[in-house]
Amino acid sequence: MSEAKDEIIIRHYRPEDREVVRRICCDTGFLGNPVDPVFQDRELFADYLTGYYLDEAPELAVILEKNGEVRGYILCGNDPQAQAAYERSHAPGWAWRAITGYFFRYGAGTKKYIHWILTKGRKEVPFTPKGMAHFHINLLSDVRSMDGTRKMFDFFFHDLKQKGIHSIYGQVVTFEERRSAAMFKRYGFLLQDKMEVTKFQHMVDHSVFLFTVTKDLTHFTGMYDYKSEVKSDEVRTKK
């Protein structure tokens, strides 16, 4: 009997994907692993990192499915001013939840993380392009293959270009060989800046960096020759 092959589907986000996207955000928040040892308030973590994209720009989000299950996503925002306004309007509520948690519920690891945010967080952010669309990506470990990732980016870039978005940047956590500069170069990104991030320093034995990468989509024609697939809402592949 032949072994069944995994089916990978790349498609647009749907409202029913919201909770699993939030869960994946938390399940990958600590260097690709669950965020709980670093920040135990999953609801607040997901609100901060996915709220704007899912509330205000869901039409730009892309989903990766494996065998019918959502296993990864790319979220995108194309209006920096609207995103800043969204974050300002929600900041008091987020801050109140963090303060009450700090004094009444959070453990030592989460308190250390909050302390880093207050004392070093802003200092450890690399160059941020002004007025450019921004993406946020997370994948569970079983779909972090080169093939699946490139197909996901390909679908995403074609979709943005069709919607009139011609440049994009991301600020992504990197370490050792995960999301290396070489990987982003293969996807056609330019590394604009990097900054060492110390929030995980007490938990890992290697350096962690935050990269700012940009991509010009003006002449983008695809990493794969998808011509027919990228015109539809889904890209299906077999692994």
Tab-separated table of C-alpha atoms in Angstrom:
chain	number	residue	atom	x	y	z
A	1	MET	CA	0.000	0.000	0.000
A	2	SER	CA	1.451	3.372	-0.989
A	3	GLU	CA	1.892	5.990	1.690
A	4	ALA	CA	-0.586	8.885	1.486
A	5	LYS	CA	1.016	12.198	0.617
A	6	ASP	CA	0.423	15.368	2.572
A	7	GLU	CA	-1.741	17.940	0.830
A	8	ILE	CA	-0.732	21.568	1.277
A	9	ILE	CA	-3.264	24.284	0.437
A	10	ILE	CA	-2.464	28.000	0.333
A	11	ARG	CA	-5.574	30.179	0.480
A	12	HIS	CA	-7.042	33.430	1.717
A	13	TYR	CA	-8.011	33.890	5.371
A	14	ARG	CA	-11.605	33.216	6.440
A	15	PRO	CA	-13.320	34.490	9.629
A	16	GLU	CA	-13.535	30.948	10.994
A	17	ASP	CA	-9.704	30.782	10.981
A	18	ARG	CA	-9.402	33.439	13.680
A	19	GLU	CA	-9.013	31.259	16.764
A	20	VAL	CA	-6.523	28.856	15.187
A	21	VAL	CA	-4.425	31.785	13.902
A	22	ARG	CA	-4.327	33.182	17.429
A	23	ARG	CA	-3.377	29.769	18.786
A	24	ILE	CA	-0.557	29.356	16.251
A	25	CYS	CA	0.710	32.820	17.190
A	26	CYS	CA	1.054	31.629	20.798
A	27	ASP	CA	2.351	28.172	19.875
A	28	THR	CA	5.261	29.748	17.961
A	29	GLY	CA	5.892	32.878	20.054
A	30	PHE	CA	9.068	31.679	21.809
A	31	LEU	CA	11.558	31.202	18.972
A	32	GLY	CA	9.152	28.955	17.090
A	33	ASN	CA	7.932	27.194	20.237
A	34	PRO	CA	5.024	27.877	22.653
A	35	VAL	CA	5.298	31.293	24.262
A	36	ASP	CA	4.121	30.158	27.715
A	37	PRO	CA	7.577	29.983	29.404
A	38	VAL	CA	8.177	33.606	28.369
A	39	PHE	CA	4.701	35.148	28.562
A	40	GLN	CA	1.867	33.163	30.087
A	41	ASP	CA	-1.081	35.397	29.075
A	42	ARG	CA	-1.948	33.876	25.716
A	43	GLU	CA	-5.025	36.034	25.140
A	44	LEU	CA	-3.086	39.263	25.606
A	45	PHE	CA	-0.161	38.002	23.503
A	46	ALA	CA	-2.463	37.073	20.609
A	47	ASP	CA	-4.453	40.305	20.913
A	48	TYR	CA	-1.312	42.395	20.580
A	49	LEU	CA	0.281	40.463	17.701
A	50	THR	CA	-2.757	39.562	15.591
A	51	GLY	CA	-5.583	41.900	16.626
A	52	TYR	CA	-5.042	44.699	14.116
A	53	TYR	CA	-4.503	42.389	11.155
A	54	LEU	CA	-7.538	40.196	11.839
A	55	ASP	CA	-9.851	43.075	12.785
A	56	GLU	CA	-8.838	45.670	10.204
A	57	ALA	CA	-7.061	43.906	7.309
A	58	PRO	CA	-8.323	40.297	7.091
A	59	GLU	CA	-8.533	40.521	3.284
A	60	LEU	CA	-4.703	40.584	3.115
A	61	ALA	CA	-4.138	37.501	5.283
A	62	VAL	CA	-3.026	34.166	3.806
A	63	ILE	CA	-3.438	30.704	5.324
A	64	LEU	CA	-1.453	27.491	4.909
A	65	GLU	CA	-3.405	24.264	5.424
A	66	LYS	CA	-1.964	20.772	5.715
A	67	ASN	CA	-4.389	17.883	5.269
A	68	GLY	CA	-7.309	20.169	6.057
A	69	GLU	CA	-5.822	21.804	9.173
A	70	VAL	CA	-4.571	25.386	9.424
A	71	ARG	CA	-0.838	25.163	10.182
A	72	GLY	CA	0.479	28.621	9.344
A	73	TYR	CA	-0.350	32.151	8.265
A	74	ILE	CA	0.912	35.437	6.911
A	75	LEU	CA	-0.857	38.554	8.187
A	76	CYS	CA	-0.443	41.930	6.544
A	77	GLY	CA	-1.217	45.577	7.188
A	78	ASN	CA	-1.087	48.265	4.502
A	79	ASP	CA	-1.986	51.373	6.513
A	80	PRO	CA	0.643	52.249	9.158
A	81	GLN	CA	-1.386	55.205	10.433
A	82	ALA	CA	-4.485	53.066	10.911
A	83	GLN	CA	-2.409	50.416	12.674
A	84	ALA	CA	-0.888	53.027	14.998
A	85	ALA	CA	-4.368	54.390	15.766
A	86	TYR	CA	-5.654	50.871	16.468
A	87	GLU	CA	-2.781	50.183	18.853
A	88	ARG	CA	-3.263	53.536	20.637
A	89	SER	CA	-6.957	52.846	21.148
A	90	HIS	CA	-6.286	49.375	22.564
A	91	ALA	CA	-3.136	50.208	24.535
A	92	PRO	CA	-4.923	51.299	27.750
A	93	GLY	CA	-6.821	47.997	27.927
A	94	TRP	CA	-3.710	45.957	27.142
A	95	ALA	CA	-1.714	47.880	29.736
A	96	TRP	CA	-4.389	47.389	32.415
A	97	ARG	CA	-4.483	43.659	31.786
A	98	ALA	CA	-0.683	43.462	31.955
A	99	ILE	CA	-0.519	45.517	35.177
A	100	THR	CA	-3.176	43.499	36.987
A	101	GLY	CA	-1.572	40.285	35.779
A	102	TYR	CA	1.856	41.459	36.929
A	103	PHE	CA	0.669	42.044	40.474
A	104	PHE	CA	-1.862	39.239	40.860
A	105	ARG	CA	-1.365	36.382	38.388
A	106	TYR	CA	1.880	36.321	36.437
A	107	GLY	CA	4.888	34.201	37.316
A	108	ALA	CA	8.541	35.224	37.342
A	109	GLY	CA	9.139	34.504	33.647
A	110	THR	CA	6.283	36.737	32.494
A	111	LYS	CA	7.322	39.512	34.890
A	112	LYS	CA	10.831	39.385	33.447
A	113	TYR	CA	9.401	39.694	29.934
A	114	ILE	CA	7.320	42.739	30.917
A	115	HIS	CA	10.374	44.286	32.530
A	116	TRP	CA	12.279	43.830	29.255
A	117	ILE	CA	9.432	45.496	27.308
A	118	LEU	CA	9.484	48.516	29.618
A	119	THR	CA	13.262	48.947	29.814
A	120	LYS	CA	14.721	47.639	26.534
A	121	GLY	CA	11.939	46.783	24.114
A	122	ARG	CA	11.984	49.973	22.049
A	123	LYS	CA	15.789	50.153	22.077
A	124	GLU	CA	16.077	46.737	20.432
A	125	VAL	CA	13.891	47.436	17.384
A	126	PRO	CA	15.817	47.780	14.099
A	127	PHE	CA	15.103	50.310	11.356
A	128	THR	CA	11.397	50.451	10.440
A	129	PRO	CA	10.463	51.666	6.922
A	130	LYS	CA	7.878	54.438	6.879
A	131	GLY	CA	4.627	54.115	4.974
A	132	MET	CA	5.246	50.565	3.742
A	133	ALA	CA	3.007	47.509	4.024
A	134	HIS	CA	4.055	45.149	6.815
A	135	PHE	CA	3.758	41.367	7.207
A	136	HIS	CA	3.763	38.968	10.174
A	137	ILE	CA	4.358	35.242	9.537
A	138	ASN	CA	4.231	32.108	11.690
A	139	LEU	CA	4.324	28.421	10.761
A	140	LEU	CA	4.091	25.310	12.907
A	141	SER	CA	7.151	23.068	12.773
A	142	ASP	CA	5.685	20.424	10.446
A	143	VAL	CA	5.191	22.942	7.601
A	144	ARG	CA	8.446	24.884	7.814
A	145	SER	CA	9.803	23.287	4.661
A	146	MET	CA	11.455	25.351	1.940
A	147	ASP	CA	8.852	24.230	-0.600
A	148	GLY	CA	5.790	25.073	1.488
A	149	THR	CA	7.183	28.409	2.658
A	150	ARG	CA	8.106	29.522	-0.848
A	151	LYS	CA	4.683	28.585	-2.201
A	152	MET	CA	3.048	30.527	0.603
A	153	PHE	CA	5.156	33.627	-0.059
A	154	ASP	CA	4.526	33.282	-3.797
A	155	PHE	CA	0.750	33.269	-3.333
A	156	PHE	CA	1.004	36.149	-0.845
A	157	PHE	CA	3.186	38.340	-3.094
A	158	HIS	CA	0.998	37.767	-6.160
A	159	ASP	CA	-2.083	38.636	-4.125
A	160	LEU	CA	-0.540	41.864	-2.809
A	161	LYS	CA	0.568	42.911	-6.281
A	162	GLN	CA	-2.923	42.315	-7.677
A	163	LYS	CA	-4.264	44.554	-4.890
A	164	GLY	CA	-1.874	47.373	-5.817
A	165	ILE	CA	0.714	46.855	-3.054
A	166	HIS	CA	4.217	47.090	-4.515
A	167	SER	CA	6.555	46.945	-1.523
A	168	ILE	CA	6.507	45.248	1.856
A	169	TYR	CA	8.647	44.787	4.949
A	170	GLY	CA	8.765	42.454	7.897
A	171	GLN	CA	10.547	42.423	11.252
A	172	VAL	CA	11.290	38.807	12.036
A	173	VAL	CA	13.083	37.015	14.852
A	174	THR	CA	16.080	34.978	13.672
A	175	PHE	CA	18.647	32.737	15.330
A	176	GLU	CA	21.225	30.229	14.171
A	177	GLU	CA	19.875	28.788	10.888
A	178	ARG	CA	16.215	29.621	11.471
A	179	ARG	CA	15.038	32.404	9.164
A	180	SER	CA	18.631	33.229	8.254
A	181	ALA	CA	19.722	36.122	6.055
A	182	ALA	CA	20.461	33.554	3.325
A	183	MET	CA	16.882	32.257	3.497
A	184	PHE	CA	15.404	35.720	3.038
A	185	LYS	CA	17.782	36.378	0.152
A	186	ARG	CA	16.477	33.242	-1.577
A	187	TYR	CA	12.968	34.703	-1.270
A	188	GLY	CA	14.136	37.982	-2.811
A	189	PHE	CA	14.180	40.072	0.382
A	190	LEU	CA	16.783	42.704	1.171
A	191	LEU	CA	18.160	42.770	4.710
A	192	GLN	CA	17.904	46.429	5.759
A	193	ASP	CA	18.917	46.236	9.415
A	194	LYS	CA	19.293	43.852	12.341
A	195	MET	CA	19.397	44.240	16.107
A	196	GLU	CA	20.285	41.741	18.805
A	197	VAL	CA	17.304	41.019	21.061
A	198	THR	CA	17.982	40.192	24.714
A	199	LYS	CA	14.507	39.173	25.915
A	200	PHE	CA	15.372	35.459	25.541
A	201	GLN	CA	18.960	35.826	26.742
A	202	HIS	CA	18.407	34.021	30.043
A	203	MET	CA	16.677	31.082	28.321
A	204	VAL	CA	18.869	30.220	25.309
A	205	ASP	CA	22.589	29.745	24.715
A	206	HIS	CA	22.772	31.554	21.362
A	207	SER	CA	22.229	35.077	20.069
A	208	VAL	CA	18.794	36.135	18.830
A	209	PHE	CA	18.294	38.919	16.305
A	210	LEU	CA	15.416	40.939	14.909
A	211	PHE	CA	15.802	41.482	11.153
A	212	THR	CA	14.122	44.166	9.084
A	213	VAL	CA	13.681	42.788	5.578
A	214	THR	CA	12.038	44.456	2.581
A	215	LYS	CA	10.843	43.299	-0.809
A	216	ASP	CA	10.018	45.250	-3.963
A	217	LEU	CA	7.050	43.619	-5.702
A	218	THR	CA	7.041	45.918	-8.733
A	219	HIS	CA	8.623	43.353	-11.034
A	220	PHE	CA	7.675	40.238	-9.111
A	221	THR	CA	6.765	37.358	-11.433
A	222	GLY	CA	6.865	34.439	-8.989
A	223	MET	CA	9.354	32.087	-7.427
A	224	TYR	CA	7.464	29.201	-9.010
A	225	ASP	CA	5.664	29.159	-12.340
A	226	TYR	CA	2.151	29.158	-10.924
A	227	LYS	CA	0.454	31.060	-13.730
A	228	SER	CA	-2.854	29.213	-13.421
A	229	GLU	CA	-2.953	28.447	-9.698
A	230	VAL	CA	-2.293	31.928	-8.362
A	231	LYS	CA	-5.309	33.285	-10.213
A	232	SER	CA	-7.599	31.204	-8.014
A	233	ASP	CA	-8.174	31.398	-4.276
A	234	GLU	CA	-6.104	28.310	-3.543
A	235	VAL	CA	-2.786	26.755	-4.410
A	236	ARG	CA	-2.730	22.991	-3.871
A	237	THR	CA	0.463	20.978	-3.792
A	238	LYS	CA	1.484	17.467	-2.827
A	239	LYS	CA	4.450	16.785	-0.584
